[in-house]
Short mmCIF file of C-alpha atoms in Angstrom, two decimals:
data_model
loop_
_atom_site.label_atom_id
_atom_site.label_comp_id
_atom_site.label_asym_id
_atom_site.label_seq_id
_atom_site.Cartn_x
_atom_site.Cartn_y
_atom_site.Cartn_z
CA MET R 1481 4.54 -17.83 -2.32
CA THR R 1482 7.82 -15.98 -2.33
CA ARG R 1483 7.32 -12.55 -0.86
CA LEU R 1484 7.92 -9.85 -3.40
CA PRO R 1485 10.28 -6.96 -2.59
CA ILE R 1486 8.74 -3.52 -2.65
CA PHE R 1487 10.42 -0.40 -4.05
CA PRO R 1488 9.06 2.84 -5.59
CA ALA R 1489 9.35 1.60 -9.16
CA LEU R 1490 7.72 -1.29 -10.96
CA LEU R 1491 9.85 -3.89 -12.71
CA VAL R 1492 7.82 -6.14 -14.98
CA ALA R 1493 9.45 -9.43 -15.93
CA PHE R 1494 8.40 -9.35 -19.52
CA SER R 1495 8.58 -6.86 -22.40
CA LEU R 1496 5.65 -7.61 -24.67
CA VAL R 1497 4.64 -4.05 -25.29
CA ALA R 1498 1.78 -2.97 -27.54
CA GLN R 1499 2.98 -1.25 -30.69
CA GLU R 1500 1.39 0.64 -33.53
CA THR R 1501 2.35 -0.66 -36.97
CA PRO R 1502 2.39 1.86 -39.83
CA LYS R 1503 0.90 0.93 -43.15
CA ALA R 1504 2.74 1.33 -46.44
CA ASP R 1505 1.00 4.65 -47.09
CA GLY R 1506 1.99 6.02 -43.67
CA ALA R 1507 -1.35 5.48 -41.96
CA LYS R 1508 -1.44 3.66 -38.62
CA VAL R 1509 -3.31 0.47 -38.02
CA ALA R 1510 -4.87 -0.45 -34.69
CA THR R 1511 -2.49 -1.26 -31.84
CA GLN R 1512 -1.84 -4.98 -31.46
CA LEU R 1513 -2.12 -5.71 -27.74
CA THR R 1514 -1.39 -8.89 -25.82
CA LEU R 1515 -2.76 -9.54 -22.35
CA GLN R 1516 0.67 -9.24 -20.77
CA GLY R 1517 1.32 -6.06 -22.75
CA ALA R 1518 -1.93 -4.62 -21.44
CA ILE R 1519 -0.92 -5.43 -17.86
CA GLU R 1520 2.51 -3.85 -18.30
CA THR R 1521 1.07 -0.70 -19.83
CA SER R 1522 -1.49 -0.43 -17.05
CA LEU R 1523 1.18 -0.75 -14.35
CA LYS R 1524 3.26 1.96 -15.98
CA ASN R 1525 0.49 4.47 -16.62
CA ASN R 1526 -2.44 3.86 -14.30
CA LEU R 1527 -2.99 6.61 -11.74
CA GLN R 1528 -4.03 4.12 -9.07
CA VAL R 1529 -0.43 2.90 -8.94
CA GLN R 1530 0.82 6.41 -8.24
CA ILE R 1531 -1.80 6.87 -5.53
CA ALA R 1532 -0.72 3.59 -3.93
CA VAL R 1533 2.95 4.65 -4.04
CA GLU R 1534 2.22 7.97 -2.30
CA THR R 1535 0.07 6.26 0.32
CA ARG R 1536 2.86 3.81 1.06
CA ASP R 1537 5.47 6.59 1.29
CA PHE R 1538 3.20 8.54 3.65
CA THR R 1539 2.93 5.57 6.00
CA ARG R 1540 6.66 4.93 5.86
CA ALA R 1541 7.26 8.54 6.91
CA GLY R 1542 5.27 7.80 10.06
CA LEU R 1543 7.93 5.26 11.02
CA THR R 1544 10.62 7.92 10.70
CA ILE R 1545 8.57 10.22 12.94
CA GLU R 1546 8.34 7.60 15.69
CA GLN R 1547 12.06 6.82 15.41
CA GLY R 1548 12.70 10.50 16.10
CA ALA R 1549 11.50 10.05 19.71
CA PHE R 1550 14.80 8.25 20.43
CA ASP R 1551 17.12 10.73 18.70
CA TRP R 1552 19.84 12.59 20.54
CA ASN R 1553 18.72 16.11 21.50
CA LEU R 1554 21.42 18.78 21.64
CA THR R 1555 20.88 22.08 23.51
CA SER R 1556 23.14 25.05 24.09
CA SER R 1557 22.96 28.59 25.38
CA LEU R 1558 25.26 31.62 25.60
CA SER R 1559 24.73 34.74 27.69
CA LEU R 1560 26.71 37.91 28.32
CA SER R 1561 25.83 40.17 31.22
CA LYS R 1562 26.98 43.30 32.97
CA VAL R 1563 25.54 44.26 36.37
CA GLN R 1564 26.24 47.50 38.30
CA ASP R 1565 25.38 47.88 41.97
CA ALA R 1566 26.09 50.27 44.90
CA SER R 1567 25.75 50.27 48.69
CA ARG R 1568 26.03 52.74 51.58
CA THR R 1569 26.85 51.47 55.07
CA GLN R 1570 27.43 52.98 58.55
CA ASN R 1571 29.81 51.09 60.73
CA PHE R 1572 28.37 52.49 64.05
CA PRO R 1573 25.55 54.87 64.90
CA GLY R 1574 26.52 58.45 64.26
CA GLY R 1575 29.59 57.35 62.41
CA PRO R 1576 30.54 58.30 58.86
CA PHE R 1577 28.91 56.61 55.90
CA SER R 1578 30.96 54.58 53.50
CA SER R 1579 29.85 53.92 49.95
CA SER R 1580 30.93 51.36 47.40
CA GLU R 1581 30.15 50.70 43.77
CA THR R 1582 30.67 47.37 41.96
CA THR R 1583 30.47 46.28 38.38
CA SER R 1584 30.17 42.55 37.57
CA PHE R 1585 30.87 40.99 34.20
CA SER R 1586 29.95 37.41 33.26
CA ARG R 1587 29.88 35.12 30.27
CA ASN R 1588 27.93 31.86 30.63
CA PHE R 1589 27.89 29.02 28.13
CA THR R 1590 26.09 25.71 28.50
CA LEU R 1591 26.11 22.67 26.26
CA GLY R 1592 23.75 19.80 26.97
CA SER R 1593 22.40 16.64 25.39
CA THR R 1594 19.59 14.21 26.23
CA LYS R 1595 18.80 10.75 24.89
CA ALA R 1596 15.84 8.46 25.54
CA PHE R 1597 16.36 4.71 25.25
CA GLY R 1598 13.91 2.04 24.20
CA TRP R 1599 14.21 0.08 27.45
CA GLY R 1600 12.88 3.03 29.48
CA GLY R 1601 16.08 4.85 30.36
CA ASN R 1602 17.05 8.48 29.85
CA LEU R 1603 20.50 10.08 29.78
CA SER R 1604 21.18 13.80 30.29
CA LEU R 1605 24.60 15.45 29.90
CA ASN R 1606 25.45 19.09 30.74
CA TYR R 1607 28.69 21.06 30.40
CA ALA R 1608 28.75 24.65 31.75
CA PRO R 1609 31.99 26.72 31.74
CA THR R 1610 31.71 30.27 33.20
CA TYR R 1611 33.67 33.51 33.18
CA ARG R 1612 32.85 36.00 35.96
CA PHE R 1613 34.66 38.81 37.76
CA THR R 1614 33.82 41.94 39.76
CA LYS R 1615 35.52 45.31 40.12
CA GLY R 1616 34.52 48.27 42.29
CA THR R 1617 35.40 51.44 44.21
CA VAL R 1618 34.97 52.52 47.84
CA ASN R 1619 34.17 56.18 48.65
CA GLY R 1620 35.27 57.15 45.14
CA GLY R 1621 38.69 55.62 45.58
CA PRO R 1622 40.60 53.46 43.13
CA GLU R 1623 39.16 50.22 41.79
CA SER R 1624 39.39 47.29 44.13
CA PRO R 1625 41.18 44.10 43.02
CA PHE R 1626 39.21 41.14 41.63
CA THR R 1627 36.82 39.80 44.21
CA THR R 1628 36.20 36.50 42.44
CA ASN R 1629 38.32 34.30 40.19
CA PRO R 1630 36.99 34.75 36.65
CA TYR R 1631 37.02 31.13 35.32
CA ASP R 1632 34.96 28.26 36.65
CA GLY R 1633 32.84 25.40 35.34
CA SER R 1634 30.92 22.18 35.96
CA PHE R 1635 29.92 18.95 34.23
CA SER R 1636 26.96 16.74 35.14
CA ALA R 1637 25.57 13.45 33.87
CA THR R 1638 22.26 11.97 34.99
CA TYR R 1639 20.79 8.61 34.07
CA SER R 1640 17.25 7.65 35.07
CA GLN R 1641 15.61 4.26 34.61
CA SER R 1642 11.94 3.34 34.89
CA LEU R 1643 11.50 0.19 36.95
CA LEU R 1644 7.71 -0.37 36.73
CA LYS R 1645 5.67 1.98 34.58
CA GLY R 1646 7.55 2.72 31.35
CA PHE R 1647 9.95 -0.20 31.74
CA GLY R 1648 10.88 -2.34 28.72
CA ARG R 1649 10.68 -1.95 24.99
CA ASP R 1650 7.09 -3.17 24.76
CA ALA R 1651 6.02 -0.17 26.82
CA THR R 1652 8.49 2.48 25.70
CA GLU R 1653 8.71 1.59 22.02
CA SER R 1654 5.07 0.61 21.51
CA ARG R 1655 4.38 3.45 19.09
CA LEU R 1656 7.59 2.70 17.20
CA ILE R 1657 6.73 -1.00 16.96
CA VAL R 1658 3.25 -0.17 15.70
CA ALA R 1659 4.69 2.29 13.16
CA ARG R 1660 7.10 -0.38 11.93
CA LYS R 1661 4.23 -2.84 11.45
CA SER R 1662 2.19 -0.13 9.76
CA ALA R 1663 5.03 0.37 7.29
CA GLN R 1664 5.00 -3.37 6.56
CA ALA R 1665 1.23 -3.21 6.13
CA ALA R 1666 1.67 -0.29 3.72
CA ASP R 1667 3.95 -2.46 1.59
CA LEU R 1668 1.26 -5.15 1.57
CA ALA R 1669 -1.39 -2.58 0.71
CA PHE R 1670 0.76 -1.48 -2.22
CA GLN R 1671 0.95 -5.09 -3.42
CA LYS R 1672 -2.82 -5.40 -2.97
CA ALA R 1673 -3.36 -2.31 -5.15
CA ILE R 1674 -1.16 -3.84 -7.86
CA ILE R 1675 -3.04 -7.14 -7.67
CA ASP R 1676 -6.40 -5.38 -7.95
CA LEU R 1677 -5.15 -3.38 -10.91
CA VAL R 1678 -3.88 -6.49 -12.71
CA ALA R 1679 -7.19 -8.29 -12.13
CA SER R 1680 -9.16 -5.26 -13.29
CA THR R 1681 -7.00 -4.90 -16.41
CA GLU R 1682 -7.46 -8.55 -17.30
CA SER R 1683 -11.23 -8.25 -16.92
CA LEU R 1684 -11.29 -5.21 -19.21
CA TYR R 1685 -9.07 -7.00 -21.73
CA TRP R 1686 -11.37 -10.03 -21.86
CA ASP R 1687 -14.36 -7.72 -22.26
CA VAL R 1688 -12.75 -6.35 -25.43
CA VAL R 1689 -11.97 -9.87 -26.64
CA TYR R 1690 -15.59 -10.89 -26.10
CA ALA R 1691 -16.96 -7.79 -27.83
CA GLN R 1692 -14.62 -8.24 -30.79
CA ARG R 1693 -15.39 -11.91 -31.31
CA ASN R 1694 -19.07 -11.34 -30.69
CA LEU R 1695 -19.04 -8.78 -33.52
CA GLU R 1696 -17.33 -11.34 -35.77
CA ASN R 1697 -20.02 -13.89 -34.91
CA LYS R 1698 -22.74 -11.39 -35.72
CA GLN R 1699 -21.08 -10.60 -39.04
CA GLN R 1700 -20.93 -14.31 -39.88
CA ALA R 1701 -24.61 -14.63 -38.98
CA LEU R 1702 -25.40 -11.71 -41.30
CA THR R 1703 -23.47 -13.40 -44.12
CA LEU R 1704 -25.51 -16.57 -43.66
CA ALA R 1705 -28.74 -14.61 -43.58
CA GLN R 1706 -27.80 -12.66 -46.74
CA LYS R 1707 -26.87 -15.89 -48.52
CA GLN R 1708 -30.21 -17.40 -47.58
CA LEU R 1709 -32.00 -14.29 -48.81
CA LYS R 1710 -30.28 -14.41 -52.20
CA GLU R 1711 -31.08 -18.09 -52.62
CA ASN R 1712 -34.71 -17.44 -51.71
CA GLN R 1713 -34.93 -14.57 -54.20
CA ILE R 1714 -33.62 -16.88 -56.94
CA ARG R 1715 -36.12 -19.56 -55.98
CA VAL R 1716 -38.96 -17.05 -56.11
CA GLN R 1717 -37.86 -15.92 -59.56
CA VAL R 1718 -37.88 -19.50 -60.89
CA GLY R 1719 -41.18 -20.18 -59.16
CA THR R 1720 -40.02 -22.85 -56.70
CA LEU R 1721 -40.61 -20.74 -53.57
CA ALA R 1722 -43.47 -18.57 -52.41
CA PRO R 1723 -42.73 -14.81 -52.25
CA ILE R 1724 -43.70 -14.72 -48.59
CA GLU R 1725 -40.54 -16.66 -47.77
CA VAL R 1726 -38.44 -13.75 -49.04
CA THR R 1727 -40.03 -11.49 -46.48
CA SER R 1728 -38.96 -13.82 -43.67
CA SER R 1729 -35.40 -13.82 -44.99
CA GLU R 1730 -35.38 -10.03 -45.30
CA ALA R 1731 -36.58 -9.76 -41.69
CA SER R 1732 -33.77 -12.10 -40.62
CA VAL R 1733 -31.19 -9.97 -42.47
CA ALA R 1734 -32.56 -6.82 -40.85
CA GLN R 1735 -32.33 -8.45 -37.41
CA ARG R 1736 -28.71 -9.46 -38.07
CA GLU R 1737 -27.86 -5.91 -39.10
CA GLN R 1738 -29.42 -4.63 -35.91
CA ASP R 1739 -27.35 -7.12 -33.90
CA ILE R 1740 -24.19 -5.87 -35.62
CA ILE R 1741 -24.99 -2.26 -34.67
CA ALA R 1742 -25.36 -3.27 -31.02
CA ALA R 1743 -22.19 -5.39 -31.16
CA GLU R 1744 -20.18 -2.52 -32.68
CA ALA R 1745 -21.33 -0.17 -29.91
CA GLN R 1746 -20.41 -2.77 -27.29
CA LEU R 1747 -16.94 -3.17 -28.81
CA LEU R 1748 -16.32 0.59 -28.86
CA ASN R 1749 -17.40 0.92 -25.24
CA ALA R 1750 -15.19 -2.00 -24.16
CA LYS R 1751 -12.18 -0.54 -25.97
CA ASP R 1752 -12.76 2.89 -24.44
CA ALA R 1753 -12.85 1.37 -20.96
CA LEU R 1754 -9.59 -0.51 -21.59
CA ILE R 1755 -7.87 2.52 -23.10
CA ARG R 1756 -8.98 4.61 -20.12
CA ALA R 1757 -7.28 2.11 -17.79
CA LEU R 1758 -4.10 1.81 -19.86
CA TYR R 1759 -3.59 5.42 -20.89
CA PRO R 1760 -5.19 7.70 -18.27
CA SER R 1761 -2.91 10.66 -18.94
CA SER R 1762 -0.51 9.74 -21.75
CA GLU R 1763 -1.12 9.80 -25.48
CA ARG R 1764 -3.76 7.25 -26.42
CA PRO R 1765 -3.61 5.04 -29.50
CA ALA R 1766 -6.19 5.29 -32.24
CA GLY R 1767 -7.47 1.78 -31.53
CA LEU R 1768 -6.69 -1.51 -29.84
CA GLU R 1769 -6.77 -5.00 -31.26
CA PRO R 1770 -6.40 -7.75 -28.63
CA THR R 1771 -4.38 -10.69 -29.89
CA ASP R 1772 -4.79 -13.23 -27.07
CA ALA R 1773 -7.63 -15.69 -26.70
CA PRO R 1774 -8.71 -17.70 -23.64
CA SER R 1775 -6.98 -21.05 -23.31
CA ILE R 1776 -8.36 -23.98 -21.36
CA LYS R 1777 -5.83 -25.67 -19.08
CA PRO R 1778 -6.42 -28.40 -16.49
CA LEU R 1779 -6.09 -27.37 -12.84
CA GLU R 1780 -3.02 -28.70 -11.09
CA LEU R 1781 -4.42 -28.55 -7.55
CA ASN R 1782 -7.43 -29.70 -5.61
CA GLU R 1783 -9.85 -27.81 -3.44
CA ALA R 1784 -8.01 -28.53 -0.19
CA ALA R 1785 -4.71 -27.31 -1.67
CA ALA R 1786 -6.46 -24.18 -2.93
CA GLU R 1787 -7.70 -23.37 0.58
CA LYS R 1788 -4.22 -23.92 2.03
CA GLN R 1789 -2.57 -21.66 -0.53
CA ALA R 1790 -5.13 -18.91 0.00
CA LEU R 1791 -4.64 -18.91 3.78
CA ALA R 1792 -0.86 -18.80 3.36
CA ASN R 1793 -0.57 -16.22 0.60
CA ARG R 1794 -3.41 -13.72 0.75
CA ILE R 1795 -2.28 -10.15 1.31
CA GLU R 1796 -5.40 -9.34 3.32
CA LEU R 1797 -4.57 -12.01 5.90
CA LYS R 1798 -1.00 -10.81 6.24
CA SER R 1799 -2.26 -7.26 6.81
CA ALA R 1800 -4.82 -8.46 9.34
CA ARG R 1801 -2.15 -10.39 11.25
CA LEU R 1802 0.04 -7.29 11.37
CA ASP R 1803 -2.93 -5.31 12.67
CA LEU R 1804 -3.53 -7.89 15.40
CA GLU R 1805 0.15 -7.78 16.39
CA SER R 1806 -0.05 -3.98 16.60
CA LYS R 1807 -3.14 -4.18 18.81
CA GLN R 1808 -1.38 -6.69 21.08
CA VAL R 1809 1.59 -4.32 21.45
CA LEU R 1810 -0.72 -1.42 22.30
CA GLU R 1811 -2.57 -3.56 24.85
CA SER R 1812 0.73 -4.52 26.49
CA ALA R 1813 1.71 -0.85 26.68
CA ALA R 1814 -1.70 0.05 28.14
CA ASN R 1815 -1.30 -2.66 30.81
CA ASN R 1816 2.09 -1.21 31.70
CA ARG R 1817 0.61 2.27 32.20
CA THR R 1818 -1.59 0.98 35.01
CA LEU R 1819 1.51 0.24 37.14
CA PRO R 1820 2.92 2.69 39.72
CA GLN R 1821 5.76 4.96 38.70
CA LEU R 1822 9.09 3.89 40.18
CA ASP R 1823 12.25 5.43 38.75
CA ALA R 1824 15.86 5.01 39.81
CA TYR R 1825 18.38 7.68 38.99
CA ALA R 1826 22.09 8.33 39.38
CA THR R 1827 23.84 11.66 38.91
CA TYR R 1828 27.49 12.57 38.63
CA ASN R 1829 28.52 16.19 39.26
CA GLY R 1830 32.04 17.24 38.43
CA ASN R 1831 33.27 20.67 39.49
CA ALA R 1832 36.42 22.61 38.74
CA ALA R 1833 38.45 24.90 40.94
CA SER R 1834 38.02 28.60 40.21
CA GLN R 1835 40.92 29.75 38.08
CA ILE R 1836 42.76 33.02 37.80
CA PRO R 1837 42.80 34.73 34.37
CA SER R 1838 46.24 33.47 33.49
CA GLU R 1839 45.08 29.83 33.75
CA GLY R 1840 41.91 30.32 31.65
CA LEU R 1841 39.43 27.59 30.71
CA SER R 1842 42.12 25.02 30.02
CA ALA R 1843 42.70 24.54 33.75
CA VAL R 1844 38.93 24.30 34.33
CA ASN R 1845 38.52 21.65 31.63
CA LYS R 1846 41.52 19.78 33.05
CA ASP R 1847 39.79 19.52 36.42
CA LEU R 1848 36.56 18.39 34.80
CA THR R 1849 38.10 15.70 32.61
CA LYS R 1850 40.14 14.29 35.47
CA GLY R 1851 37.19 14.35 37.86
CA ALA R 1852 39.16 16.41 40.35
CA TYR R 1853 36.11 17.36 42.43
CA PRO R 1854 33.44 14.71 41.87
CA GLY R 1855 29.99 14.44 43.42
CA TYR R 1856 27.44 11.63 43.26
CA THR R 1857 23.73 11.28 43.84
CA VAL R 1858 21.54 8.19 43.64
CA GLY R 1859 17.88 7.90 44.46
CA LEU R 1860 14.42 6.56 43.80
CA GLN R 1861 11.23 8.34 42.82
CA PHE R 1862 7.80 6.80 43.40
CA ALA R 1863 4.34 7.92 42.28
CA LEU R 1864 1.02 6.10 42.70
CA PRO R 1865 -2.21 7.43 41.16
CA ILE R 1866 -5.03 6.77 43.62
CA GLN R 1867 -7.73 5.77 41.13
CA ASN R 1868 -5.80 5.80 37.86
CA ARG R 1869 -9.03 5.82 35.85
CA ALA R 1870 -7.45 7.25 32.68
CA ALA R 1871 -4.95 4.36 32.46
CA LYS R 1872 -7.63 1.79 33.26
CA GLY R 1873 -9.93 3.22 30.56
CA THR R 1874 -7.10 3.11 28.03
CA GLN R 1875 -6.40 -0.49 29.05
CA ALA R 1876 -10.05 -1.47 28.49
CA GLN R 1877 -10.06 0.16 25.06
CA ALA R 1878 -6.82 -1.57 24.05
CA ARG R 1879 -8.20 -4.93 25.17
CA ALA R 1880 -11.41 -4.40 23.18
CA ASN R 1881 -9.43 -3.38 20.08
CA ARG R 1882 -7.28 -6.48 20.37
CA ARG R 1883 -10.31 -8.74 20.65
CA GLN R 1884 -11.94 -6.99 17.71
CA SER R 1885 -8.84 -7.64 15.59
CA GLU R 1886 -8.84 -11.30 16.62
CA TRP R 1887 -12.47 -11.75 15.57
CA SER R 1888 -11.88 -9.78 12.36
CA LEU R 1889 -8.94 -12.01 11.51
CA ARG R 1890 -11.00 -15.11 12.11
CA ASP R 1891 -13.86 -13.76 10.02
CA LEU R 1892 -11.45 -12.87 7.23
CA GLU R 1893 -9.98 -16.39 7.28
CA LEU R 1894 -13.44 -17.89 6.91
CA GLY R 1895 -14.29 -15.46 4.10
CA ILE R 1896 -11.06 -16.18 2.21
CA THR R 1897 -11.59 -19.93 2.62
CA LEU R 1898 -15.06 -19.60 1.14
CA GLU R 1899 -13.77 -17.37 -1.66
CA ALA R 1900 -11.05 -19.88 -2.56
CA ARG R 1901 -13.56 -22.74 -2.63
CA GLN R 1902 -16.00 -20.82 -4.80
CA ALA R 1903 -13.26 -19.63 -7.16
CA PHE R 1904 -11.97 -23.20 -7.52
CA ARG R 1905 -15.44 -24.56 -8.24
CA ASN R 1906 -16.19 -21.74 -10.66
CA VAL R 1907 -13.10 -22.63 -12.68
CA GLU R 1908 -14.09 -26.30 -12.78
CA ALA R 1909 -17.66 -25.43 -13.79
CA SER R 1910 -16.44 -22.93 -16.40
CA ALA R 1911 -14.09 -25.48 -17.96
CA LYS R 1912 -16.94 -27.98 -18.23
CA GLY R 1913 -19.16 -25.23 -19.61
CA VAL R 1914 -16.65 -24.44 -22.33
CA ALA R 1915 -16.50 -28.09 -23.40
CA ALA R 1916 -20.29 -28.38 -23.42
CA ALA R 1917 -20.73 -25.12 -25.33
CA GLU R 1918 -18.18 -26.22 -27.91
CA LYS R 1919 -20.07 -29.47 -28.50
CA THR R 1920 -23.33 -27.57 -28.78
CA ARG R 1921 -21.84 -25.21 -31.37
CA ILE R 1922 -20.47 -28.12 -33.42
CA PHE R 1923 -23.84 -29.88 -33.36
CA ARG R 1924 -25.64 -26.66 -34.35
CA GLU R 1925 -23.28 -26.20 -37.31
CA LYS R 1926 -23.96 -29.74 -38.50
CA ASP R 1927 -27.68 -29.30 -37.86
CA LEU R 1928 -27.76 -26.12 -39.98
CA GLU R 1929 -25.73 -27.75 -42.73
CA ALA R 1930 -28.14 -30.70 -42.84
CA GLU R 1931 -31.18 -28.41 -42.83
CA GLN R 1932 -29.77 -26.35 -45.69
CA LYS R 1933 -29.23 -29.50 -47.77
CA LYS R 1934 -32.77 -30.62 -47.04
CA PHE R 1935 -34.01 -27.17 -48.06
CA GLU R 1936 -32.05 -27.29 -51.30
CA ASN R 1937 -33.66 -30.64 -52.05
CA GLY R 1938 -37.14 -29.34 -51.24
CA MET R 1939 -37.43 -31.40 -48.05
CA SER R 1940 -37.42 -28.45 -45.62
CA THR R 1941 -38.72 -24.92 -45.31
CA ASN R 1942 -37.16 -21.51 -45.15
CA PHE R 1943 -38.53 -21.09 -41.65
CA LEU R 1944 -36.61 -24.11 -40.37
CA VAL R 1945 -33.40 -22.94 -42.00
CA LEU R 1946 -33.74 -19.51 -40.37
CA SER R 1947 -34.47 -21.21 -37.04
CA LYS R 1948 -31.32 -23.29 -37.37
CA GLN R 1949 -29.34 -20.14 -38.13
CA ASN R 1950 -30.68 -18.57 -34.96
CA ASP R 1951 -29.78 -21.69 -33.01
CA LEU R 1952 -26.23 -21.57 -34.37
CA ASP R 1953 -25.88 -17.88 -33.53
CA THR R 1954 -27.05 -18.57 -29.98
CA ALA R 1955 -24.64 -21.50 -29.67
CA LYS R 1956 -21.70 -19.38 -30.83
CA SER R 1957 -22.61 -16.64 -28.36
CA SER R 1958 -22.84 -19.19 -25.55
CA GLU R 1959 -19.51 -20.71 -26.46
CA LEU R 1960 -17.83 -17.32 -26.57
CA GLN R 1961 -19.39 -16.29 -23.28
CA SER R 1962 -18.28 -19.54 -21.60
CA GLN R 1963 -14.69 -18.99 -22.78
CA ILE R 1964 -14.60 -15.43 -21.43
CA THR R 1965 -16.22 -16.61 -18.19
CA TYR R 1966 -13.50 -19.24 -17.87
CA ALA R 1967 -10.73 -16.67 -18.44
CA LYS R 1968 -12.17 -14.39 -15.78
CA ALA R 1969 -12.66 -17.34 -13.43
CA ILE R 1970 -8.96 -18.19 -13.78
CA THR R 1971 -8.06 -14.61 -12.84
CA ALA R 1972 -10.41 -14.74 -9.86
CA LEU R 1973 -8.92 -18.06 -8.71
CA GLU R 1974 -5.33 -16.84 -8.95
CA LYS R 1975 -6.31 -13.70 -7.07
CA ALA R 1976 -8.15 -15.76 -4.44
CA LEU R 1977 -5.08 -17.98 -3.98
CA GLY R 1978 -2.82 -14.94 -3.59
CA HIS R 1979 -0.37 -15.61 -6.42
CA LEU R 1980 -1.76 -13.60 -9.31
CA LEU R 1981 1.49 -11.61 -9.66
CA GLU R 1982 3.61 -14.75 -9.83
CA ALA R 1983 1.25 -16.32 -12.34
CA ARG R 1984 1.69 -13.25 -14.56
CA LYS R 1985 5.48 -13.25 -14.02
CA LEU R 1986 5.37 -9.86 -12.35
CA GLU R 1987 7.88 -8.66 -9.79
CA VAL R 1988 6.96 -5.53 -7.88
CA LYS R 1989 9.94 -3.52 -6.64
#
């Protein structure tokens, strides 16, 4: 099966839309609705689609959150300060005291950035220009000259790399990898929701078809019963039939009328259920008239091919495989956390010469960019938890989760294989049932026709004719039920094989 692209909207590859046709006097007739039109309308209006879209978008947002752990992080600070201080000193015992007062001014600005990398490295950059000078007086005299040059600055860059614990993408990006697989699983879950909705809509559509045709059968049965009653009444009037036979015919007519009442209620309930699925919030039509009927087609695959297709195409299996892959990634990350911590780091420190006011920051930045006064540091950091029970417990949990996913996947494969087999056999049995029911209905029609001729010639009884009518009604109901069962079995098979959307010419975007 070709994998379908997923986007927020739904593009349906057909345009058979249900329409209301106005009558000549302006009144509206019931909406003519095909099966494909019902599916399209359901996909456009059903609230379950909107819920599935929001659920998918929520999961996709989780991927963006995890990607944020590897974003650049920019920091900066600016401070202005003024500090006043004083001192009194005595150069020798008994000598005069000298006093001094100083006032220091400074402006400090820092600009830094950090970046974590998926392979376990981390980069930190820091740029810090400064402006600082001091002025003061001694024994109330004039201000002293500058005691420090006002402009200075530094630049540092540090890179650290995990060598054991936290090394490699499987360990560092485990949450990101799982989030990415979760986003893929959300797309599959969205497809699964669409598949379930299509299958549900088809089932509701065929329920309406059954109820409508069942009502027609009951109306035909009533017509036959009424015809028999009229003929019996005529025969009683001419004296060729006992009056008691009229009572039996009247009872049969009453039973047929009762069947029609039940069939009408069933049809109304089936239509309401379909309308509820197609128009949950929009304007609903006055009525629906399904136009499609079940068609019997030979299967173009065997049971073994059905199993193979199901195992290759089913959304549930694809989701389960993604879940297992996520659990394997988490187990690998948990195994990594049991290792000792060993980090290597290298630092570059660039300093600038203090500059007089006339030179300003340009001279400082010139020293920093040229690396006039460089400094370097390299080293290793090592840490070893003595018992490390937290990491070992997490490792045991991750291993158990991975094994659980493996067994769940295997169990799901067995279940889907069984479902595909049963769906295939149900279609075969339903097709045979339709053929058998059709033959039975034909034979019942001929049997009733023969019994009516015998009754007209005085060679049969009213009771036998009514019995044959009942047999024909039962045969029609069985034939109709077998056709609807076949239609639903086809839907179940296509869903079990995992290509229901392709069979309905639907493309989900």
